[in-house]
Coordinates of C-alpha atoms in Angstrom, one line a residue:
M713 CA 24.6 19.8 10.1
S714 CA 25.0 23.3 8.6
W715 CA 22.1 25.7 9.1
Q716 CA 22.9 27.2 5.7
R717 CA 22.6 23.7 4.1
F718 CA 19.3 23.1 5.8
K719 CA 17.8 26.3 4.5
K720 CA 19.1 25.6 1.0
Y721 CA 17.6 22.1 0.8
F722 CA 14.4 22.6 2.8
C723 CA 11.2 22.4 0.8
E724 CA 7.6 23.3 2.0
V725 CA 4.1 22.8 0.6
P726 CA 2.2 25.5 2.4
S727 CA -1.2 24.3 1.3
L728 CA -0.6 21.0 3.2
G729 CA 1.6 22.2 6.0
F730 CA 4.0 19.6 4.7
S731 CA 7.8 19.9 4.4
I732 CA 10.8 17.7 3.3
D733 CA 14.4 18.1 4.6
I734 CA 17.1 16.4 2.5
S735 CA 20.0 18.3 4.0
R736 CA 21.2 15.2 5.9
V737 CA 21.9 13.2 2.8
N738 CA 25.5 13.7 1.9
F739 CA 25.2 14.6 -1.8
P740 CA 27.6 17.2 -3.2
D741 CA 26.2 20.4 -4.7
A742 CA 27.1 19.2 -8.2
F743 CA 24.8 16.2 -7.9
F744 CA 21.7 17.9 -9.2
G745 CA 23.6 19.1 -12.2
S746 CA 24.7 15.6 -13.0
M747 CA 21.0 14.5 -12.8
S748 CA 19.7 17.2 -15.1
D749 CA 18.9 15.0 -18.1
K750 CA 17.3 12.3 -15.9
I751 CA 15.2 15.0 -14.2
Q752 CA 13.9 16.4 -17.4
K753 CA 13.1 12.9 -18.8
A754 CA 11.3 12.0 -15.6
F755 CA 9.1 15.1 -15.9
S756 CA 8.4 14.3 -19.6
D757 CA 7.6 10.6 -18.8
M758 CA 5.2 11.7 -16.1
D759 CA 3.5 14.2 -18.3
A760 CA 3.0 11.5 -20.9
L761 CA 1.7 9.0 -18.3
V762 CA -0.8 11.5 -16.9
G763 CA -1.8 12.5 -20.4
G764 CA -2.9 8.9 -21.2
A765 CA 0.1 7.4 -22.8
V766 CA 0.6 3.6 -22.6
A767 CA 2.9 3.8 -19.5
N768 CA 2.7 0.0 -18.9
P769 CA 3.9 -1.4 -22.2
D770 CA 4.1 -5.0 -21.0
E771 CA 0.4 -5.1 -20.5
N772 CA -0.4 -2.4 -23.1
R773 CA -2.2 -0.3 -20.5
M774 CA -2.6 3.3 -19.5
V775 CA -1.7 4.2 -15.9
G776 CA -4.4 6.5 -14.5
H777 CA -4.2 6.6 -10.7
Y778 CA -3.5 10.4 -10.9
W779 CA -6.9 10.9 -12.5
L780 CA -8.7 9.4 -9.6
R781 CA -8.0 12.4 -7.3
N782 CA -8.5 14.9 -10.2
S783 CA -10.8 13.6 -12.9
S784 CA -10.2 16.7 -15.0
L785 CA -6.8 15.2 -15.9
A786 CA -8.4 12.1 -17.5
P787 CA -7.8 11.9 -21.2
S788 CA -11.4 11.5 -22.2
D789 CA -14.8 12.7 -21.0
E790 CA -15.9 9.1 -20.7
L791 CA -13.2 8.3 -18.1
K792 CA -13.8 11.5 -16.3
S793 CA -17.5 10.6 -16.0
Q794 CA -16.7 7.1 -14.8
I795 CA -14.4 8.5 -12.0
D796 CA -16.9 11.1 -10.8
E797 CA -19.9 8.7 -11.0
N798 CA -18.0 6.1 -9.0
I799 CA -17.3 8.6 -6.2
L800 CA -20.9 9.6 -6.0
R801 CA -22.0 5.9 -6.0
I802 CA -19.6 5.2 -3.1
K803 CA -20.9 8.1 -1.1
E804 CA -24.5 7.2 -1.8
F805 CA -24.0 3.6 -0.8
A806 CA -22.2 4.5 2.4
K807 CA -25.0 6.9 3.3
K808 CA -27.6 4.2 2.8
V809 CA -25.6 1.8 5.0
H810 CA -25.1 4.3 7.7
S811 CA -28.8 5.3 7.8
G812 CA -29.9 1.7 7.9
E813 CA -31.7 1.9 4.5
I814 CA -29.3 -0.9 3.5
R815 CA -29.1 -3.3 6.4
G816 CA -28.2 -6.9 7.3
A817 CA -30.5 -9.7 8.5
D818 CA -30.2 -8.5 12.1
G819 CA -30.4 -4.8 11.5
K820 CA -28.2 -1.9 10.7
F821 CA -24.7 -2.8 9.6
E822 CA -22.2 -2.2 12.5
N823 CA -19.2 -4.2 11.2
L824 CA -17.2 -4.1 8.0
L825 CA -15.2 -7.2 6.8
C826 CA -12.8 -6.3 4.0
I827 CA -11.5 -9.1 1.9
G828 CA -8.5 -8.6 -0.4
I829 CA -4.8 -9.1 -0.9
G830 CA -1.8 -6.9 -1.8
G831 CA -3.0 -3.5 -3.0
S832 CA -6.6 -4.5 -2.3
A833 CA -5.7 -4.8 1.4
L834 CA -2.5 -2.9 2.3
G835 CA -3.8 0.6 1.3
P836 CA -7.2 0.2 3.0
E837 CA -5.6 -1.3 6.1
F838 CA -3.1 1.6 6.4
V839 CA -5.8 4.2 6.0
A840 CA -8.3 2.4 8.3
D841 CA -5.7 2.2 11.0
A842 CA -4.3 5.7 10.6
L843 CA -7.7 7.4 10.6
S844 CA -9.6 5.2 13.0
R845 CA -11.6 7.1 15.6
P846 CA -13.4 4.4 17.7
S847 CA -15.7 6.9 19.3
S848 CA -17.0 8.2 16.0
D849 CA -16.3 5.5 13.4
K850 CA -19.5 4.5 11.6
M851 CA -18.4 0.8 11.5
S852 CA -15.8 -1.4 13.1
V853 CA -13.4 -2.7 10.4
F854 CA -11.9 -6.2 10.1
F855 CA -9.6 -7.6 7.3
L856 CA -9.0 -11.0 5.7
D857 CA -5.8 -10.4 3.7
N858 CA -4.3 -13.9 3.4
T859 CA -5.3 -17.5 2.8
D860 CA -4.4 -18.6 6.4
P861 CA -7.2 -20.7 7.9
D862 CA -6.1 -19.8 11.5
G863 CA -6.1 -16.1 10.5
F864 CA -9.7 -16.5 9.2
D865 CA -10.7 -18.2 12.5
L866 CA -9.2 -15.4 14.5
V867 CA -11.2 -12.7 12.7
F868 CA -14.5 -14.7 12.8
E869 CA -14.1 -15.3 16.5
R870 CA -14.3 -11.5 16.9
L871 CA -17.3 -11.5 14.7
S872 CA -19.1 -14.4 16.4
G873 CA -22.8 -13.7 16.7
K874 CA -22.4 -10.5 14.7
L875 CA -22.6 -11.6 11.1
G876 CA -26.2 -10.5 10.7
K877 CA -24.8 -6.9 11.2
T878 CA -21.6 -7.3 9.2
L879 CA -21.1 -6.1 5.7
A880 CA -18.4 -7.9 3.6
V881 CA -16.5 -6.0 0.9
I882 CA -14.6 -8.3 -1.5
A883 CA -11.9 -6.7 -3.7
S884 CA -10.3 -8.6 -6.6
K885 CA -9.7 -7.3 -10.1
S886 CA -9.8 -10.7 -11.8
G887 CA -11.9 -12.6 -9.2
G888 CA -9.5 -15.5 -9.6
T889 CA -6.7 -14.4 -7.2
P890 CA -6.6 -17.3 -4.7
E891 CA -6.3 -15.4 -1.4
P892 CA -9.4 -13.2 -1.7
R893 CA -11.3 -16.0 -3.5
N894 CA -10.6 -18.5 -0.6
A895 CA -11.4 -15.9 2.0
M896 CA -14.7 -15.1 0.3
L897 CA -15.7 -18.8 0.1
E898 CA -14.7 -19.3 3.8
S899 CA -16.8 -16.2 4.7
Q900 CA -19.7 -17.4 2.7
K901 CA -19.7 -20.7 4.6
K902 CA -19.7 -18.8 7.9
W903 CA -22.7 -16.8 6.9
E904 CA -24.5 -19.9 5.6
D905 CA -23.7 -21.8 8.8
A906 CA -25.4 -18.9 10.7
G907 CA -28.5 -19.3 8.5
L908 CA -27.8 -16.1 6.7
D909 CA -27.7 -15.1 3.0
F910 CA -24.1 -14.1 2.3
A911 CA -25.1 -12.2 -0.9
R912 CA -27.4 -9.9 1.1
H913 CA -24.4 -8.9 3.3
S914 CA -21.8 -8.4 0.5
V915 CA -20.5 -6.1 -2.1
V916 CA -17.6 -6.5 -4.5
T917 CA -15.0 -4.3 -6.2
T918 CA -13.8 -6.0 -9.4
G919 CA -13.2 -5.8 -13.1
N920 CA -16.2 -5.7 -15.4
G921 CA -17.0 -9.2 -16.6
S922 CA -14.5 -10.9 -14.2
K923 CA -15.2 -14.2 -12.4
L924 CA -16.1 -12.2 -9.3
F925 CA -18.3 -9.8 -11.2
N926 CA -20.3 -12.7 -12.7
Y927 CA -20.4 -14.5 -9.4
A928 CA -21.8 -11.5 -7.6
K929 CA -24.3 -10.7 -10.3
E930 CA -25.7 -14.2 -10.5
R931 CA -26.2 -14.2 -6.7
N932 CA -27.6 -10.7 -6.5
F933 CA -24.9 -9.2 -4.2
L934 CA -25.9 -5.8 -2.8
E935 CA -23.6 -3.8 -5.2
I936 CA -20.7 -4.1 -7.6
F937 CA -18.1 -1.4 -7.8
P938 CA -15.6 -1.1 -10.7
M939 CA -11.9 -1.9 -10.7
W940 CA -10.5 -0.5 -13.9
D941 CA -7.6 -2.1 -15.8
W942 CA -5.7 1.3 -15.9
V943 CA -5.4 1.3 -12.1
G944 CA -2.9 -1.0 -10.6
G945 CA -3.6 -2.6 -7.2
R946 CA -0.8 -0.8 -5.4
T947 CA -2.0 2.5 -6.6
S948 CA -5.7 1.9 -6.1
E949 CA -6.3 3.5 -2.7
F950 CA -8.2 6.4 -4.4
A951 CA -10.4 4.0 -6.5
A952 CA -13.3 2.0 -5.0
V953 CA -10.7 -0.4 -3.6
G954 CA -9.8 2.2 -0.9
L955 CA -12.5 4.8 -1.0
L956 CA -15.4 2.4 -0.4
P957 CA -14.0 0.9 2.9
A958 CA -13.0 4.3 4.0
A959 CA -16.4 5.9 3.4
L960 CA -18.1 3.0 5.1
Q961 CA -15.8 3.4 8.1
G962 CA -16.8 7.0 8.2
I963 CA -13.6 8.6 6.9
D964 CA -14.0 11.8 5.0
I965 CA -13.0 10.7 1.5
D966 CA -13.4 14.2 0.0
A967 CA -10.6 15.4 2.4
L968 CA -8.5 12.3 1.6
L969 CA -8.8 13.1 -2.2
L970 CA -8.1 16.8 -1.5
G971 CA -4.8 16.0 0.3
A972 CA -3.8 13.8 -2.6
R973 CA -4.8 16.4 -5.2
L974 CA -2.9 19.2 -3.4
M975 CA 0.2 17.0 -3.2
D976 CA -0.2 16.1 -6.9
E977 CA -0.2 19.8 -7.7
A978 CA 3.0 20.3 -5.7
T979 CA 4.7 17.3 -7.2
S980 CA 3.9 18.5 -10.7
N981 CA 6.1 21.6 -10.2
K982 CA 8.8 21.6 -12.9
D983 CA 11.1 23.5 -10.6
F984 CA 12.6 20.4 -9.0
M985 CA 13.9 22.2 -6.0
K986 CA 10.3 23.0 -5.1
N987 CA 9.0 19.5 -6.0
P988 CA 9.0 17.2 -2.9
A989 CA 8.5 14.0 -4.9
M990 CA 11.3 14.8 -7.2
L991 CA 13.6 15.7 -4.3
L992 CA 12.6 12.4 -2.6
A993 CA 13.3 10.4 -5.8
L994 CA 16.7 12.1 -6.3
M995 CA 17.7 11.2 -2.7
W996 CA 16.7 7.6 -3.4
Y997 CA 18.9 7.6 -6.5
F998 CA 21.9 9.2 -4.7
C999 CA 21.6 7.0 -1.6
T1000 CA 21.3 3.7 -3.6
G1001 CA 23.6 4.6 -6.5
G1002 CA 20.6 4.1 -8.7
A1003 CA 21.1 0.4 -8.2
G1004 CA 19.5 -0.5 -4.9
K1005 CA 22.8 -0.5 -3.0
K1006 CA 21.2 0.6 0.3
D1007 CA 17.9 -0.2 2.0
M1008 CA 15.2 2.3 2.8
V1009 CA 14.2 2.5 6.4
I1010 CA 10.8 4.1 7.1
L1011 CA 10.6 5.5 10.7
P1012 CA 7.3 7.3 11.4
Y1013 CA 7.2 8.7 15.0
K1014 CA 3.5 8.1 15.3
D1015 CA 1.5 5.0 16.3
R1016 CA -1.1 5.7 13.7
L1017 CA 1.5 5.4 10.9
L1018 CA 2.6 1.9 12.0
L1019 CA 1.3 0.3 8.8
L1020 CA 2.9 2.9 6.5
S1021 CA 6.1 0.8 6.0
R1022 CA 4.0 -2.2 5.0
Y1023 CA 2.1 -0.1 2.5
L1024 CA 5.3 1.3 1.1
Q1025 CA 7.0 -2.1 0.9
Q1026 CA 4.5 -3.1 -1.8
L1027 CA 4.3 0.3 -3.6
I1028 CA 8.1 0.7 -3.9
M1029 CA 9.4 -2.9 -4.0
E1030 CA 6.7 -4.3 -6.4
S1031 CA 7.1 -1.2 -8.6
L1032 CA 10.9 -1.0 -8.7
G1033 CA 12.0 -4.5 -8.1
K1034 CA 12.5 -5.6 -11.8
E1035 CA 14.8 -8.0 -13.6
F1036 CA 14.8 -6.1 -16.9
D1037 CA 14.6 -2.5 -18.0
L1038 CA 12.4 -1.1 -20.7
Q1039 CA 15.0 -2.0 -23.3
G1040 CA 15.1 -5.7 -22.2
N1041 CA 18.5 -5.4 -20.5
R1042 CA 19.0 -7.4 -17.3
V1043 CA 19.3 -4.9 -14.5
E1044 CA 17.9 -6.5 -11.4
Q1045 CA 16.7 -3.2 -9.9
G1046 CA 14.9 -2.4 -6.7
I1047 CA 15.1 -0.8 -3.3
S1048 CA 14.4 -2.9 -0.1
V1049 CA 12.1 -1.2 2.3
Y1050 CA 11.6 -1.9 6.0
G1051 CA 10.4 -0.1 9.1
N1052 CA 8.2 0.0 12.2
K1053 CA 7.8 3.1 14.3
G1054 CA 9.6 5.4 16.7
S1055 CA 10.5 5.4 19.4
T1056 CA 10.0 1.6 19.6
D1057 CA 12.8 1.2 17.1
Q1058 CA 15.2 3.0 19.4
H1059 CA 14.9 -0.1 21.6
A1060 CA 15.3 -2.4 18.6
Y1061 CA 17.2 -2.0 15.4
V1062 CA 18.4 1.7 15.7
Q1063 CA 21.4 0.3 17.5
Q1064 CA 22.5 -1.4 14.3
L1065 CA 21.6 1.7 12.2
R1066 CA 24.0 3.9 14.2
D1067 CA 26.8 1.5 15.0
G1068 CA 26.5 -1.4 12.5
V1069 CA 26.8 -1.9 8.8
N1070 CA 26.0 1.4 6.9
N1071 CA 23.7 -0.2 4.2
F1072 CA 20.6 2.0 4.6
F1073 CA 19.2 5.5 4.6
V1074 CA 16.3 6.6 6.9
T1075 CA 13.1 8.4 6.1
F1076 CA 11.9 10.0 9.4
I1077 CA 8.3 11.0 9.4
E1078 CA 7.5 13.7 11.9
V1079 CA 3.9 14.7 13.0
L1080 CA 3.7 18.0 14.7
K1081 CA 0.3 17.5 16.4
S1082 CA 0.6 15.2 19.4
R1083 CA -3.1 14.5 20.0
E1084 CA -6.6 16.0 20.2
G1085 CA -6.7 18.1 23.3
G1086 CA -4.1 18.8 26.0
S1087 CA -1.5 16.5 27.5
V1088 CA -0.4 15.6 31.0
E1089 CA 2.9 17.1 32.2
V1090 CA 5.3 14.2 32.7
E1091 CA 8.2 16.3 33.7
E1092 CA 8.7 19.8 35.2
G1093 CA 8.9 22.6 32.7
G1094 CA 5.7 21.6 30.8
I1095 CA 7.3 18.5 29.2
T1096 CA 4.7 16.0 27.9
S1097 CA 4.8 12.5 26.4
G1098 CA 4.6 14.1 23.0
D1099 CA 7.6 16.2 23.7
Y1100 CA 9.6 13.1 24.5
L1101 CA 8.5 11.5 21.3
R1102 CA 9.6 14.5 19.2
A1103 CA 12.9 14.6 21.2
F1104 CA 13.6 11.0 20.4
L1105 CA 13.0 11.6 16.7
L1106 CA 15.3 14.7 16.6
G1107 CA 17.9 13.0 18.9
T1108 CA 18.0 9.8 16.8
R1109 CA 18.4 11.9 13.7
E1110 CA 21.3 13.8 15.3
A1111 CA 22.9 10.5 16.5
L1112 CA 22.8 9.0 13.0
S1113 CA 24.1 12.1 11.4
A1114 CA 27.1 12.2 13.8
K1115 CA 28.1 8.8 12.4
G1116 CA 27.6 9.7 8.8
R1117 CA 24.3 7.9 8.4
E1118 CA 22.0 9.6 5.9
S1119 CA 18.4 10.6 6.6
I1120 CA 15.5 12.4 5.0
T1121 CA 12.8 14.0 7.2
L1122 CA 9.2 14.4 6.1
T1123 CA 7.0 16.6 8.3
L1124 CA 3.2 16.4 8.5
P1125 CA 1.0 18.8 10.5
D1126 CA -1.2 16.0 11.8
V1127 CA -2.6 12.6 11.0
S1128 CA -5.8 13.5 9.2
E1129 CA -7.5 12.6 5.9
K1130 CA -5.8 15.4 4.2
S1131 CA -2.3 14.5 5.3
I1132 CA -2.8 10.8 4.7
G1133 CA -4.0 11.5 1.2
A1134 CA -0.9 13.7 0.7
I1135 CA 1.7 11.2 1.9
I1136 CA 0.3 8.5 -0.3
A1137 CA 0.4 10.8 -3.3
L1138 CA 3.9 11.9 -2.5
F1139 CA 5.3 8.3 -2.6
D1140 CA 3.2 7.5 -5.7
R1141 CA 4.9 10.3 -7.6
A1142 CA 8.4 9.7 -6.2
T1143 CA 8.2 6.0 -7.2
G1144 CA 7.2 7.0 -10.8
F1145 CA 10.1 9.5 -11.0
Y1146 CA 12.6 7.0 -9.7
A1147 CA 11.4 4.4 -12.2
S1148 CA 12.1 6.9 -15.0
F1149 CA 15.6 7.5 -13.7
I1150 CA 16.4 3.8 -13.9
G1151 CA 14.4 3.0 -17.0
I1152 CA 12.1 0.3 -15.8
N1153 CA 8.3 -0.4 -16.0
A1154 CA 7.0 0.4 -12.5
Y1155 CA 3.5 -0.7 -13.3
H1156 CA 3.6 -4.5 -13.9
Q1157 CA 4.6 -7.3 -11.6
P1158 CA 5.9 -10.4 -13.5
G1159 CA 7.6 -11.8 -10.4
V1160 CA 4.3 -12.0 -8.5
E1161 CA 2.7 -13.8 -11.5
A1162 CA 5.6 -16.3 -11.5
G1163 CA 4.9 -17.2 -7.9
K1164 CA 1.2 -17.7 -8.6
K1165 CA 2.0 -20.0 -11.5
A1166 CA 4.4 -22.1 -9.3
A1167 CA 1.8 -22.3 -6.6
G1168 CA -0.7 -23.6 -9.1
R1169 CA 1.6 -26.4 -10.2
I1170 CA 2.2 -27.4 -6.6
L1171 CA -1.5 -27.7 -6.0
E1172 CA -1.7 -30.0 -9.1
I1173 CA 1.0 -32.2 -7.6
K1174 CA -1.0 -32.4 -4.4
K1175 CA -4.1 -33.5 -6.2
A1176 CA -2.1 -36.2 -8.0
I1177 CA -0.4 -37.7 -5.0
S1178 CA -3.6 -37.4 -2.9
A1179 CA -5.3 -39.7 -5.4
L1180 CA -2.5 -42.2 -5.3
I1181 CA -2.4 -42.3 -1.5
E1182 CA -6.1 -43.0 -1.4
Q1183 CA -5.3 -46.1 -3.4
N1184 CA -2.2 -47.1 -1.5
P1185 CA -1.2 -45.2 1.6
N1186 CA 2.2 -47.1 1.9
L1187 CA 3.8 -45.6 -1.2
T1188 CA 7.3 -44.1 -0.8
I1189 CA 8.2 -40.6 -1.9
E1190 CA 10.0 -42.0 -4.9
E1191 CA 7.1 -44.2 -5.8
L1192 CA 4.7 -41.3 -5.6
A1193 CA 6.9 -39.2 -7.9
E1194 CA 7.2 -42.0 -10.4
K1195 CA 3.5 -42.9 -10.4
S1196 CA 2.3 -39.3 -10.5
G1197 CA 4.7 -38.4 -13.3
Y1198 CA 6.5 -35.8 -11.2
V1199 CA 10.0 -37.4 -11.0
G1200 CA 12.4 -34.6 -10.1
D1201 CA 9.8 -33.1 -7.7
E1202 CA 10.5 -35.5 -4.8
E1203 CA 11.3 -32.7 -2.4
L1204 CA 8.0 -30.9 -3.1
I1205 CA 6.2 -34.2 -2.6
F1206 CA 8.0 -34.7 0.7
K1207 CA 6.9 -31.2 1.8
L1208 CA 3.3 -31.8 0.8
M1209 CA 3.4 -35.2 2.6
Q1210 CA 4.6 -33.5 5.8
K1211 CA 1.3 -31.6 6.0

């Protein structure tokens, strides 16, 4: 790669110690000129969104996650007050839990059980894992993020005998989403079996007046935190969904918000060559042809960032994976995202990335700080394990470039609250810009809803055939279909009967 090209396309955010290098994407110099109209429209669309426009027309909603880290951007004093008051409530509640003023049946809360799905789990899990400090964490954190009974049992084995010192945090906007509802009901049974009052060990984050809101209020749960309809699940890390578990764990949420706010300021720069999120979105557009023709591979060279690719899968694929554009044209858009971590992947799928089908582009994430304190010399010349990790990143980048495989490099100074807030905010904005480029609604998820509806119908079939089997256990699949009124669903009935 040319040093001159690197200098030309290298962008820094000094306030964050962050940088992005796009020089290893093979765009021609004329590319930016060809994107001029789309760039200006994306800036305009983003300004309107942040200003309070209805940016989610399908659900007739504002999209306000940028206000969460800078309440002065909120379009009304009422919303600003709600955001500020919520942060104060979270801090006050966490303080009371940590001091023991709010405690469980067996004393001060030591464990935190987070119950959620999708955006109510992926963001909190990523942040909890990235910023965990076992020697100083205020609480040990566990997650129920599915409706898998065996998964429930695995977590509750770890909490055996500890429920009297465990605080459950249930997050669900509607309160009717099956996965968190099921996990909550299973958890409640565990507390009751231990002779404990689940409500006195639980708080919820939910929409005002939702099923979960009413359930918690009727049973006198410890606290109810808001989940506003202008914040989508996958962009809710800086609402109570993410800030409450983080504060309870002992994470500095002010620093988390500061990192996001500083990145928001950088990604609001109308000079696109100095705007890291715009550069990132432009590279996505070039690499994929604006039509998802290549996959996005996320390669963080840091164990603490292992869950970043899972978090970004939802943020990017749920936001951009749409059948129709805003004009109702069938476009079938999206970008597939996968990843794990370096250097593990050099012993796994990097072989295909270098020598196999060229259907991807890589985002390397480099962290300059190796660890707290010094490191053991593993080779003469002062070479440490961290030096090896960085050499593997830079070497893999060189090896891919030599074969014409494109990559972007994001550099963070460390893994801290500030840098984690920044990286989340960066991908938030890049996703919004890219959605504007391709003209889709990034803030709804009709495909997810379709799957929920289909699952509901399957459960109705199960109820119908279960009732018939109780009367006559010798019915054939065809007879079950006919008697239940589900002729044409024989395969589904067979699959249900297998279990």
